[in-house]
Coordinates of C-alpha atoms in Angstrom, one line a residue:
M16 CA -37.9 -9.5 -21.8
S17 CA -39.4 -9.9 -18.4
A18 CA -40.4 -8.1 -15.0
M19 CA -39.0 -10.0 -11.8
G20 CA -41.1 -9.4 -9.3
P21 CA -43.4 -6.4 -8.8
L22 CA -40.7 -4.0 -9.6
G23 CA -37.6 -5.5 -11.9
S24 CA -35.5 -5.5 -14.6
V25 CA -36.1 -5.8 -18.4
S26 CA -33.1 -8.2 -20.2
G27 CA -32.0 -7.8 -23.6
D28 CA -31.4 -4.7 -25.7
L29 CA -34.4 -4.0 -27.6
P30 CA -35.4 -0.5 -27.0
A31 CA -38.6 0.6 -25.7
D32 CA -41.3 2.6 -27.3
L33 CA -41.5 4.9 -24.4
V34 CA -39.5 4.7 -21.0
V35 CA -41.8 6.7 -18.3
E36 CA -39.2 7.3 -15.4
G37 CA -38.8 8.7 -12.2
G38 CA -42.4 8.7 -11.0
R39 CA -44.4 7.5 -8.1
L40 CA -46.3 4.1 -9.6
V41 CA -49.6 3.4 -8.4
T42 CA -49.8 -0.2 -9.0
P43 CA -52.4 -3.2 -7.8
D44 CA -49.3 -4.3 -5.2
G45 CA -49.2 -0.7 -3.8
V46 CA -47.4 2.5 -4.5
R47 CA -44.1 3.1 -4.8
D48 CA -41.1 4.7 -6.9
G49 CA -40.3 3.1 -10.1
T50 CA -40.1 3.3 -14.1
V51 CA -42.6 2.0 -16.7
V52 CA -41.2 0.5 -19.9
V53 CA -43.5 0.7 -22.9
R54 CA -43.4 -1.8 -26.1
D55 CA -46.3 -2.3 -28.6
G56 CA -48.9 -0.6 -26.8
R57 CA -48.5 -2.5 -23.4
V58 CA -46.6 -2.0 -20.0
A59 CA -43.5 -4.4 -20.7
A60 CA -42.1 -3.9 -17.2
L61 CA -42.4 -1.7 -14.1
L62 CA -38.8 -1.0 -12.9
A63 CA -37.0 -0.2 -9.7
P64 CA -35.8 3.0 -9.2
D65 CA -32.1 1.8 -9.2
A66 CA -32.5 -0.6 -12.5
P67 CA -31.0 0.0 -15.8
A68 CA -33.7 1.4 -18.4
P69 CA -33.5 0.6 -22.1
A70 CA -33.3 3.1 -24.9
G71 CA -36.2 5.0 -26.3
R72 CA -38.3 8.1 -25.9
R73 CA -38.3 9.6 -22.3
L74 CA -41.2 11.0 -20.2
D75 CA -40.2 12.5 -17.4
A76 CA -42.4 11.8 -14.2
R77 CA -40.4 13.1 -11.1
G78 CA -42.7 14.4 -8.8
R79 CA -45.8 13.0 -10.6
Y80 CA -47.8 9.8 -9.6
V81 CA -48.2 7.6 -12.4
L82 CA -51.8 6.4 -12.7
P83 CA -53.2 3.7 -15.1
G84 CA -55.5 5.8 -17.4
L85 CA -58.5 6.3 -15.9
I86 CA -61.9 4.7 -16.6
D87 CA -64.9 7.2 -16.4
S88 CA -68.0 4.6 -16.6
H89 CA -70.9 7.2 -17.0
V90 CA -70.7 9.8 -19.8
H91 CA -73.0 11.1 -22.3
F92 CA -71.2 12.3 -25.3
R93 CA -74.4 13.0 -26.9
T94 CA -74.1 11.3 -30.4
P95 CA -76.1 10.6 -32.2
G96 CA -78.8 13.5 -32.5
L97 CA -77.6 15.9 -29.7
E98 CA -74.1 16.6 -31.0
Y99 CA -75.0 20.7 -30.6
K100 CA -74.2 19.9 -26.9
E101 CA -71.3 17.5 -27.1
D102 CA -69.5 15.6 -29.7
W103 CA -66.8 12.7 -29.1
G104 CA -64.1 15.3 -30.4
H105 CA -64.5 17.5 -27.7
G106 CA -65.9 15.2 -24.9
S107 CA -62.6 12.7 -25.5
K108 CA -60.1 15.5 -25.3
A109 CA -61.9 16.6 -22.2
A110 CA -61.3 12.9 -21.0
L111 CA -57.7 12.8 -21.7
V112 CA -57.1 16.2 -20.1
G113 CA -58.7 14.8 -17.3
G114 CA -56.6 11.5 -17.1
V115 CA -59.1 9.7 -18.3
T116 CA -58.4 7.4 -21.3
T117 CA -61.4 5.1 -21.3
V118 CA -65.5 5.8 -21.1
L119 CA -68.4 4.1 -21.1
D120 CA -71.3 6.0 -23.1
M121 CA -75.1 6.0 -22.0
P122 CA -77.9 5.2 -24.4
N123 CA -80.3 7.9 -24.3
T124 CA -79.5 9.7 -27.7
R125 CA -81.8 10.5 -30.5
P126 CA -82.5 7.7 -31.3
P127 CA -81.7 5.8 -28.1
S128 CA -79.5 2.7 -28.4
L129 CA -81.8 0.1 -27.8
D130 CA -80.4 -3.0 -29.7
E131 CA -77.3 -4.5 -30.9
A132 CA -77.8 -2.7 -34.4
G133 CA -78.3 0.5 -32.8
L134 CA -74.8 0.1 -30.8
I135 CA -73.3 -0.9 -34.5
A136 CA -74.4 2.2 -35.9
K137 CA -73.3 4.2 -33.1
D138 CA -69.8 3.1 -33.7
E139 CA -69.6 3.7 -37.2
V140 CA -70.4 7.0 -36.7
I141 CA -67.9 7.7 -33.7
R142 CA -65.0 6.0 -35.4
G143 CA -62.0 8.1 -36.1
T144 CA -63.0 10.9 -33.9
S145 CA -62.6 9.7 -30.2
W146 CA -59.2 10.4 -28.0
A147 CA -60.1 7.5 -25.7
D148 CA -61.4 4.1 -25.9
Y149 CA -65.0 3.3 -25.4
R150 CA -67.5 0.7 -24.5
F151 CA -71.1 1.6 -24.8
H152 CA -74.3 0.8 -22.3
L153 CA -77.2 -0.8 -24.3
G154 CA -80.5 1.0 -23.3
A155 CA -83.1 -1.2 -21.7
D156 CA -86.4 -1.3 -23.8
P157 CA -89.5 -1.5 -21.4
D158 CA -91.7 -2.7 -24.4
H159 CA -88.8 -5.4 -25.2
P160 CA -87.2 -6.5 -21.9
E161 CA -86.7 -10.0 -22.9
L162 CA -84.0 -8.6 -25.6
L163 CA -81.3 -8.5 -22.5
A164 CA -81.4 -12.4 -22.6
D165 CA -79.9 -12.7 -25.6
I166 CA -77.2 -9.8 -25.9
D167 CA -73.7 -10.7 -27.6
P168 CA -71.3 -9.8 -24.7
R169 CA -68.9 -8.3 -27.3
I170 CA -71.6 -5.9 -28.3
A171 CA -72.4 -5.2 -24.7
T172 CA -71.8 -6.3 -21.1
S173 CA -74.4 -3.7 -19.7
A174 CA -77.9 -2.0 -20.2
K175 CA -78.9 0.9 -18.8
V176 CA -82.4 1.2 -17.0
F177 CA -84.3 4.6 -16.4
M178 CA -86.5 4.2 -13.5
A179 CA -87.6 7.9 -13.8
G180 CA -87.7 10.1 -16.8
H181 CA -86.3 13.8 -17.7
H182 CA -85.6 15.9 -20.5
T183 CA -83.0 13.3 -22.3
A184 CA -84.6 9.9 -20.8
P185 CA -86.6 9.0 -23.7
V186 CA -87.5 5.5 -22.5
V187 CA -88.7 5.3 -18.7
F188 CA -89.7 1.8 -16.6
R189 CA -93.0 2.8 -15.5
D190 CA -94.6 -0.8 -15.2
A191 CA -93.3 -3.1 -12.4
E192 CA -93.8 -5.8 -14.4
Q193 CA -91.5 -4.4 -17.4
L194 CA -89.0 -4.1 -14.8
R195 CA -89.6 -7.5 -13.2
R196 CA -89.2 -9.2 -16.6
A197 CA -86.1 -6.8 -17.2
F198 CA -84.2 -8.3 -14.2
A199 CA -85.1 -11.8 -15.3
A200 CA -83.9 -11.4 -18.6
A201 CA -80.5 -9.8 -17.7
A202 CA -79.9 -12.4 -15.2
R203 CA -80.6 -14.9 -17.6
G204 CA -78.2 -13.0 -20.4
G205 CA -75.5 -12.2 -17.5
I206 CA -75.6 -8.8 -18.6
R207 CA -75.0 -6.1 -15.9
L208 CA -77.9 -3.3 -15.3
V209 CA -77.1 -0.1 -14.5
L210 CA -79.9 2.0 -13.4
H211 CA -81.1 5.5 -12.3
A212 CA -82.7 4.6 -9.4
E213 CA -85.4 7.0 -8.8
D214 CA -89.2 6.2 -8.7
Q215 CA -91.4 7.8 -11.3
H216 CA -94.5 7.3 -9.5
V217 CA -93.4 8.9 -6.3
F218 CA -92.4 11.9 -8.5
D219 CA -95.8 11.8 -10.5
L220 CA -97.6 11.4 -7.1
L221 CA -95.9 14.8 -5.4
D222 CA -96.3 16.5 -8.9
A223 CA -100.0 15.9 -8.7
S224 CA -100.3 17.8 -5.1
S225 CA -97.6 20.8 -5.7
N226 CA -96.5 23.6 -8.3
A227 CA -93.2 23.1 -10.2
P228 CA -90.3 24.9 -8.9
G229 CA -90.2 28.5 -9.0
S230 CA -86.8 28.8 -7.9
Y231 CA -83.6 26.7 -7.6
G232 CA -83.9 26.6 -3.7
E233 CA -87.3 24.7 -4.5
Y234 CA -85.8 22.0 -7.0
E235 CA -84.3 19.7 -4.3
P236 CA -87.6 19.2 -2.5
H237 CA -89.4 19.1 -5.7
R238 CA -87.4 15.8 -6.4
P239 CA -86.6 14.6 -2.9
R240 CA -84.7 11.8 -1.5
S241 CA -87.8 9.9 -1.3
G242 CA -87.8 9.0 -4.8
G243 CA -84.3 7.3 -4.6
I244 CA -84.7 5.5 -1.6
V245 CA -88.2 3.7 -2.9
A246 CA -86.2 2.8 -6.4
V247 CA -83.4 1.3 -4.3
A248 CA -85.4 -0.6 -2.3
Q249 CA -87.3 -2.0 -5.3
V250 CA -83.8 -2.7 -7.0
V251 CA -82.5 -4.5 -3.9
R252 CA -85.7 -7.2 -3.6
L253 CA -85.3 -7.8 -7.3
V254 CA -81.7 -8.4 -7.1
R255 CA -82.3 -10.7 -4.1
E256 CA -85.3 -12.6 -6.5
Y257 CA -83.2 -12.9 -9.6
G258 CA -79.4 -12.7 -8.7
T259 CA -79.3 -10.3 -11.4
K260 CA -75.8 -8.2 -11.4
A261 CA -76.8 -4.4 -10.8
H262 CA -75.1 -1.1 -10.5
I263 CA -76.8 1.9 -8.8
L264 CA -75.8 5.4 -10.7
H265 CA -75.2 8.7 -9.0
V266 CA -76.5 7.6 -5.4
S267 CA -77.3 10.9 -4.0
S268 CA -78.5 10.3 -0.3
A269 CA -77.5 8.5 2.7
E270 CA -80.4 6.5 3.1
E271 CA -79.4 5.0 -0.3
A272 CA -76.0 4.3 0.4
D273 CA -76.8 2.8 3.6
L274 CA -79.4 0.2 2.0
L275 CA -76.9 -0.2 -0.5
S276 CA -73.9 -1.2 1.6
A277 CA -76.1 -3.6 3.3
A278 CA -77.3 -5.3 0.3
A279 CA -73.6 -5.8 -0.7
A280 CA -73.1 -7.3 3.1
E281 CA -75.5 -9.7 2.6
G282 CA -73.5 -10.8 -0.4
L283 CA -76.0 -9.5 -3.3
P284 CA -74.2 -8.7 -6.6
L285 CA -75.2 -4.9 -6.4
T286 CA -72.7 -2.0 -6.0
F287 CA -72.8 1.5 -6.6
E288 CA -71.4 4.8 -8.4
V289 CA -70.7 8.1 -6.4
T290 CA -70.3 11.1 -8.8
G291 CA -68.0 14.0 -8.7
H292 CA -70.6 16.6 -7.9
H293 CA -72.6 14.9 -5.0
L294 CA -69.2 14.9 -3.8
S295 CA -68.5 18.6 -4.5
F296 CA -71.6 20.5 -4.2
T297 CA -74.6 20.8 -1.6
H298 CA -78.3 22.1 -2.0
D299 CA -76.8 25.0 -1.1
D300 CA -74.7 25.7 -3.9
T301 CA -77.8 25.0 -6.2
T302 CA -79.6 27.5 -4.4
R303 CA -77.0 30.0 -4.9
R304 CA -75.4 29.4 -7.8
G305 CA -79.0 28.2 -9.8
P306 CA -78.9 26.0 -12.9
R307 CA -75.1 24.8 -13.2
T308 CA -75.7 22.3 -10.5
R309 CA -79.3 21.2 -11.3
L310 CA -78.9 17.6 -11.7
S311 CA -80.8 14.2 -11.7
P312 CA -80.7 13.1 -9.1
A313 CA -80.7 16.3 -7.5
I314 CA -77.9 17.6 -5.1
R315 CA -78.8 17.1 -1.6
E316 CA -77.7 18.1 1.9
C317 CA -74.4 18.4 3.8
R318 CA -75.3 15.2 5.9
D319 CA -75.5 13.3 2.6
Q320 CA -72.4 14.5 1.0
K321 CA -70.4 13.5 4.4
R322 CA -71.9 9.9 3.7
L323 CA -71.1 9.5 0.1
W324 CA -67.2 10.4 0.7
R325 CA -67.6 7.9 3.6
A326 CA -68.5 5.4 1.0
V327 CA -65.5 6.4 -1.3
L328 CA -63.1 6.1 1.8
H329 CA -64.2 2.9 3.6
G330 CA -64.5 1.1 0.0
E331 CA -68.4 0.9 -0.3
A332 CA -68.4 2.8 -3.3
A333 CA -67.2 0.4 -6.4
T334 CA -67.1 3.5 -8.9
L335 CA -66.7 7.0 -9.4
G336 CA -68.6 8.6 -12.4
S337 CA -68.6 11.9 -13.9
D338 CA -72.6 11.5 -15.5
H339 CA -70.8 14.2 -17.9
A340 CA -74.1 15.4 -19.4
P341 CA -73.2 19.1 -21.3
H342 CA -76.1 21.4 -22.2
T343 CA -75.7 24.6 -23.8
V344 CA -75.7 28.1 -21.7
E345 CA -79.3 28.8 -23.4
E346 CA -80.7 25.7 -22.4
K347 CA -79.6 25.7 -18.7
N348 CA -80.7 29.3 -18.2
R349 CA -84.2 28.8 -18.7
P350 CA -86.6 28.5 -15.9
P351 CA -86.1 26.5 -13.1
A352 CA -89.0 24.0 -14.0
D353 CA -87.6 24.0 -17.9
A354 CA -83.7 23.9 -17.4
P355 CA -82.3 20.5 -18.2
P356 CA -80.2 18.4 -15.7
G357 CA -77.2 17.8 -16.0
L358 CA -73.5 19.2 -16.3
P359 CA -70.0 18.2 -18.0
G360 CA -67.5 16.6 -15.9
V361 CA -65.2 14.2 -17.6
Q362 CA -62.4 16.4 -17.2
E363 CA -63.0 17.6 -13.9
L364 CA -64.2 14.6 -12.2
A365 CA -60.8 13.0 -11.0
T366 CA -59.0 16.6 -10.2
A367 CA -62.2 17.4 -7.7
V368 CA -62.2 14.1 -5.9
W369 CA -58.2 14.3 -5.5
T370 CA -59.1 17.8 -4.2
G371 CA -61.7 16.9 -2.0
L372 CA -59.4 13.8 -0.8
R373 CA -57.0 16.0 0.4
T374 CA -58.8 18.6 1.7
R375 CA -60.2 15.8 4.0
E376 CA -56.3 15.2 4.9
I377 CA -56.1 11.8 2.9
G378 CA -52.3 11.2 2.7
P379 CA -51.3 11.2 -1.4
D380 CA -50.5 7.8 -1.5
E381 CA -53.7 6.9 -0.2
A382 CA -55.6 8.9 -2.5
A383 CA -53.9 8.1 -5.5
A384 CA -55.0 4.3 -4.3
H385 CA -58.5 5.4 -4.0
L386 CA -58.6 7.0 -7.9
A387 CA -56.9 3.7 -9.3
R388 CA -59.5 1.7 -7.3
L389 CA -62.7 3.7 -8.2
M390 CA -62.0 4.7 -11.8
G391 CA -59.5 1.9 -12.8
S392 CA -59.7 -1.6 -11.4
G393 CA -63.2 -1.2 -10.0
P394 CA -65.3 -0.3 -13.6
A395 CA -62.2 -2.7 -15.4
R396 CA -64.0 -5.5 -13.2
L397 CA -67.7 -4.5 -13.6
F398 CA -67.7 -4.1 -17.0
D399 CA -65.3 -6.6 -18.6
L400 CA -62.6 -4.5 -19.7
P401 CA -59.4 -6.4 -20.0
G402 CA -56.3 -4.7 -20.0
K403 CA -57.8 -1.2 -18.5
G404 CA -57.4 0.3 -15.1
R405 CA -54.1 -1.4 -13.7
L406 CA -50.6 -0.9 -13.8
E407 CA -49.0 -3.6 -14.3
P408 CA -47.0 -6.0 -17.0
G409 CA -49.1 -7.0 -19.7
A410 CA -51.8 -4.1 -19.2
D411 CA -52.4 -1.6 -22.1
A412 CA -50.1 1.4 -21.8
D413 CA -52.6 3.7 -20.8
L414 CA -50.9 6.0 -18.3
T415 CA -51.8 9.4 -17.0
L416 CA -49.4 11.7 -14.9
L417 CA -50.7 13.5 -11.7
D418 CA -48.9 16.6 -10.3
P419 CA -50.3 16.0 -6.7
A420 CA -49.3 19.3 -5.2
A421 CA -50.3 21.9 -8.0
R422 CA -52.7 24.4 -6.9
W423 CA -54.5 26.2 -9.6
Q424 CA -57.8 28.0 -10.5
F425 CA -60.1 26.5 -13.2
S426 CA -61.7 28.7 -15.7
A427 CA -63.9 28.6 -18.6
H428 CA -60.7 29.0 -20.7
D429 CA -59.8 25.6 -19.1
V430 CA -62.9 23.7 -20.7
R431 CA -62.8 21.4 -23.0
A432 CA -66.1 20.2 -23.7
L433 CA -68.5 21.7 -26.6
C434 CA -70.8 23.6 -24.0
G435 CA -67.9 25.7 -22.9
W436 CA -68.9 25.9 -19.3
S437 CA -68.4 24.2 -15.9
A438 CA -70.0 24.3 -12.7
Y439 CA -66.4 24.2 -11.2
E440 CA -65.3 27.4 -12.6
G441 CA -63.5 29.7 -9.8
W442 CA -62.6 26.4 -8.1
T443 CA -59.1 26.1 -6.9
F444 CA -57.9 22.9 -7.4
T445 CA -55.1 20.9 -5.5
G446 CA -53.6 18.2 -8.3
R447 CA -53.4 18.5 -11.7
F448 CA -52.7 16.2 -14.7
T449 CA -49.7 17.3 -16.8
A450 CA -50.0 14.2 -19.1
T451 CA -51.4 11.2 -20.7
V452 CA -50.4 8.5 -22.4
K453 CA -52.8 6.4 -24.8
A454 CA -51.7 2.8 -25.9
G455 CA -48.0 3.8 -25.4
H456 CA -48.0 7.2 -27.1
V457 CA -48.4 10.8 -25.3
A458 CA -51.7 11.7 -26.5
W459 CA -51.7 14.9 -24.5
D460 CA -49.0 17.2 -22.6
I461 CA -49.8 20.1 -20.8
R462 CA -47.2 21.9 -22.4
T463 CA -47.7 20.9 -25.9
G464 CA -51.3 20.0 -26.3
F465 CA -52.5 17.1 -28.2
S466 CA -50.4 15.1 -30.5
G467 CA -51.1 12.4 -33.0
R468 CA -54.8 11.3 -34.2
P469 CA -58.0 10.2 -32.3
E470 CA -57.3 6.6 -32.3
G471 CA -59.8 5.4 -29.5
R472 CA -61.3 2.3 -30.1
W473 CA -64.6 0.1 -29.2
L474 CA -63.8 -1.9 -26.7
Q475 CA -65.9 -5.3 -27.2
G476 CA -66.8 -7.6 -24.5
S477 CA -65.1 -11.0 -24.1
A478 CA -66.9 -13.7 -26.2
R479 CA -67.9 -15.8 -23.1
P480 CA -70.5 -18.3 -22.7
L481 CA -74.0 -16.8 -21.3
E482 CA -74.3 -17.0 -17.6
V483 CA -77.3 -19.1 -16.3
A484 CA -79.4 -17.0 -13.4
R485 CA -79.2 -18.5 -9.9

């Protein structure tokens, strides 16, 4: 069996496990019509539309884009300790319905995952319950930043740093020397820092001179862009000093995007994420609708949203993340000063971004290529996920089918997350995922639901030598 060229033929009469035929394939070499042949959990070949395909189960992809299984590199599935908000069964099912087959989970649980033993214990709890493959971000411990120099890359290739606190952030880097030591140790260990980059000292200063917000219209000014701008400037300085690989999460303002793009142009190993909610909503939505879009960082102004869309369209952003962080309805309905920040989003992310791309008159082939880069090859490269995020021979047979023209209204009935609500309720979406293939098997189909068992696995990193800091 072999593939001949980007699209070719399969020799031999061996049946395939699955043949996905008639779709528009989103490959690293471009978007084109063709057929995907799957054997033994991997993509065996990509065939031209008129090439003969082997026998095997068929999945009709006519009128659909066939994308690599998408990667959401920023989820909070709340295990251990907060499973009343979300669990891996519900969260990973929501992922598959949203075209996501791999997730990277955050460490701010109870207890937080601050060392290798904590991640191993976390996997023991999750194993056998996840429909998606998974990787963990380690939690960087401000009391022991030196641990980042010796993390086994099979256990973790990234570590989360909270520079500001909120309801579910148990460990925060408040001391400048602790942060400096973390950057130095991460550089020695070759681990990538992923950062909630807002400056807690800025917020403490503002809190000392003003009251807590009494309405949702007051929330964004209470947690302003200055916190993010100051923190990003600190990160740029530390990356320049130590050569640490760093990825800024949920960038919310135009100024942060400008700083980070300038740093990347300088050649610094600094990338950033944009979330679906910062692309979908503005501060006016929070003022009108209240707690469902009370987030950290806060949703900002229309000009910030436009700048973040420019970062998506011009290749400045490296990843799209959902920051899937559910809370119960009761928690979200507390007064503005007490309601926890966060919303569910792993199911809605790719569809919401697709809708935004098409609304901005981005052609469907180009829109599909953006999704494949920002939720495929981009996070796979940053977080050492070989076999993921690319539709090509030899890759894992994780695929998702997108009906690009479907128009439908999202409702609470559609929500798969345990919390049962979504900020996108009532939205009319363009585009809908209709099937998701996991390891060569159709794990979910819009007509028949889920099939098989939750067989998601922990994706351990490569056993590579530790890098030496520049």
